[in-house]
CSV table of C-alpha atoms in Angstrom, one decimal:
chain,number,residue,atom,x,y,z
A,130,ASN,CA,-0.2,-0.3,0.0
A,131,VAL,CA,2.7,2.3,-0.7
A,132,PRO,CA,1.4,5.0,-3.2
A,133,ILE,CA,4.2,5.4,-6.4
A,134,THR,CA,3.9,8.9,-7.8
A,135,GLU,CA,7.1,8.1,-10.2
A,136,VAL,CA,9.5,6.0,-11.2
A,137,ARG,CA,13.5,7.2,-11.7
A,138,ALA,CA,15.3,5.5,-14.8
A,139,THR,CA,19.0,5.4,-14.8
A,140,GLY,CA,21.2,3.4,-17.3
A,141,GLY,CA,21.0,2.7,-20.6
A,142,GLY,CA,17.5,2.2,-21.0
A,143,ALA,CA,16.8,5.5,-19.7
A,144,ARG,CA,18.4,6.8,-22.9
A,145,SER,CA,15.6,5.2,-24.9
A,146,ARG,CA,12.7,8.1,-25.1
A,147,PHE,CA,10.4,5.0,-26.5
A,148,TRP,CA,11.6,3.0,-23.2
A,149,ARG,CA,10.6,5.7,-21.0
A,150,GLU,CA,7.5,6.2,-22.7
A,151,MET,CA,6.3,2.5,-22.8
A,152,GLN,CA,6.8,2.1,-19.1
A,153,ALA,CA,5.2,5.5,-18.1
A,154,ASP,CA,2.1,4.2,-19.9
A,155,LEU,CA,2.1,0.7,-18.2
A,156,PHE,CA,3.0,1.8,-14.7
A,157,GLY,CA,0.8,4.8,-14.8
A,158,VAL,CA,3.3,7.1,-13.4
A,159,GLU,CA,5.8,9.4,-14.5
A,160,MET,CA,9.0,8.3,-15.8
A,161,VAL,CA,11.9,10.7,-14.6
A,162,THR,CA,15.4,10.7,-15.4
A,163,ILE,CA,18.3,11.8,-13.2
A,164,ASN,CA,21.7,13.3,-13.4
A,165,ALA,CA,23.1,10.1,-12.5
A,166,THR,CA,23.8,7.4,-15.3
A,167,GLU,CA,24.9,4.6,-13.3
A,168,GLY,CA,22.1,3.5,-11.1
A,169,PRO,CA,23.3,0.4,-9.5
A,170,ALA,CA,27.0,1.8,-8.6
A,171,PHE,CA,25.6,5.1,-7.6
A,172,GLY,CA,23.2,3.9,-5.2
A,173,ALA,CA,25.7,1.6,-3.8
A,174,ALA,CA,28.1,5.0,-3.7
A,175,LEU,CA,25.2,6.8,-1.6
A,176,LEU,CA,24.5,4.0,0.9
A,177,ALA,CA,28.4,3.6,1.6
A,178,GLY,CA,28.0,7.6,2.0
A,179,VAL,CA,25.2,7.2,4.6
A,180,GLY,CA,27.2,4.3,6.2
A,181,VAL,CA,30.1,6.4,7.1
A,182,GLY,CA,28.3,9.3,7.9
A,183,VAL,CA,28.7,11.7,4.9
A,184,PHE,CA,25.0,11.5,4.7
A,185,SER,CA,22.8,11.1,7.7
A,186,SER,CA,20.1,9.3,5.7
A,187,VAL,CA,19.3,8.0,2.5
A,188,GLU,CA,16.6,10.5,1.5
A,189,GLU,CA,19.5,13.6,2.4
A,190,ALA,CA,22.0,11.9,0.0
A,191,SER,CA,19.4,11.3,-2.4
A,192,ALA,CA,18.2,15.3,-2.1
A,193,LYS,CA,21.8,16.4,-2.1
A,194,THR,CA,23.3,14.4,-5.5
A,195,THR,CA,20.3,14.1,-7.5
A,196,ARG,CA,18.4,16.6,-9.9
A,197,ARG,CA,15.9,15.6,-12.6
A,198,VAL,CA,16.9,16.0,-16.0
A,199,GLU,CA,13.7,15.0,-18.0
A,200,THR,CA,10.2,14.2,-17.2
A,201,THR,CA,8.1,11.4,-19.0
A,202,ARG,CA,4.4,11.4,-18.6
A,203,PRO,CA,1.9,8.4,-19.1
A,204,ASP,CA,-0.5,8.5,-22.0
A,205,PRO,CA,-3.7,6.6,-20.5
A,206,ALA,CA,-4.6,5.7,-24.0
A,207,ARG,CA,-1.5,4.3,-24.9
A,208,GLY,CA,-1.7,2.1,-21.3
A,209,GLU,CA,-4.8,1.1,-21.8
A,210,ILE,CA,-3.9,-0.8,-25.2
A,211,TYR,CA,-1.1,-2.2,-23.4
A,212,ARG,CA,-3.1,-3.7,-21.0
A,213,ARG,CA,-5.5,-4.9,-23.5
A,214,GLN,CA,-2.8,-6.6,-25.7
A,215,TYR,CA,-1.3,-8.2,-22.4
A,216,ARG,CA,-4.7,-10.0,-21.3
A,217,LEU,CA,-4.8,-11.3,-24.9
A,218,TYR,CA,-1.3,-12.7,-24.7
A,219,ARG,CA,-2.4,-14.2,-21.0
A,220,ARG,CA,-5.1,-15.9,-22.9
A,221,LEU,CA,-3.2,-16.7,-25.9
A,222,TYR,CA,0.0,-18.2,-24.2
A,223,PRO,CA,-1.2,-21.7,-22.9
A,224,ALA,CA,-2.5,-22.3,-26.2
A,225,LEU,CA,0.5,-21.5,-28.0
A,226,ALA,CA,3.1,-22.6,-25.3
A,227,PRO,CA,3.2,-26.3,-27.3
A,228,LEU,CA,4.1,-24.7,-30.4
A,229,PHE,CA,6.6,-22.6,-28.9
A,230,ARG,CA,8.3,-25.9,-27.4
A,231,ALA,CA,8.2,-27.7,-30.6
A,232,ASN,CA,9.7,-24.9,-32.3
A,233,ALA,CA,12.7,-24.7,-30.0
A,234,GLY,CA,13.5,-28.2,-30.4
A,235,ALA,CA,13.1,-27.9,-34.4
A,236,THR,CA,16.1,-25.4,-34.3
A,237,GLU,CA,18.3,-27.2,-32.3
A,238,GLY,CA,21.2,-29.1,-33.5
């Protein structure tokens, strides 16, 4: 029950406008890119800074080191298209799974 108001994107996927738009549409919240381009390493450095007392909290570390670069807003109409297509995929997959397995076996060796 934690309200999510935005998702932050870093790294390679954050460079793709299409990827950010798709995720915003799927999640129904804004996708925000920040000035940090290396998500995992940057996050580990912030946690280390908190651990050794450079910052008093993760919130302070984030506030002092990150800034928004770009915000991508969701498109509810596209989001509904994705949800509709996903429901269709969920219905089709059980019927097609045996064919996928057969096809995988046909391409081996």
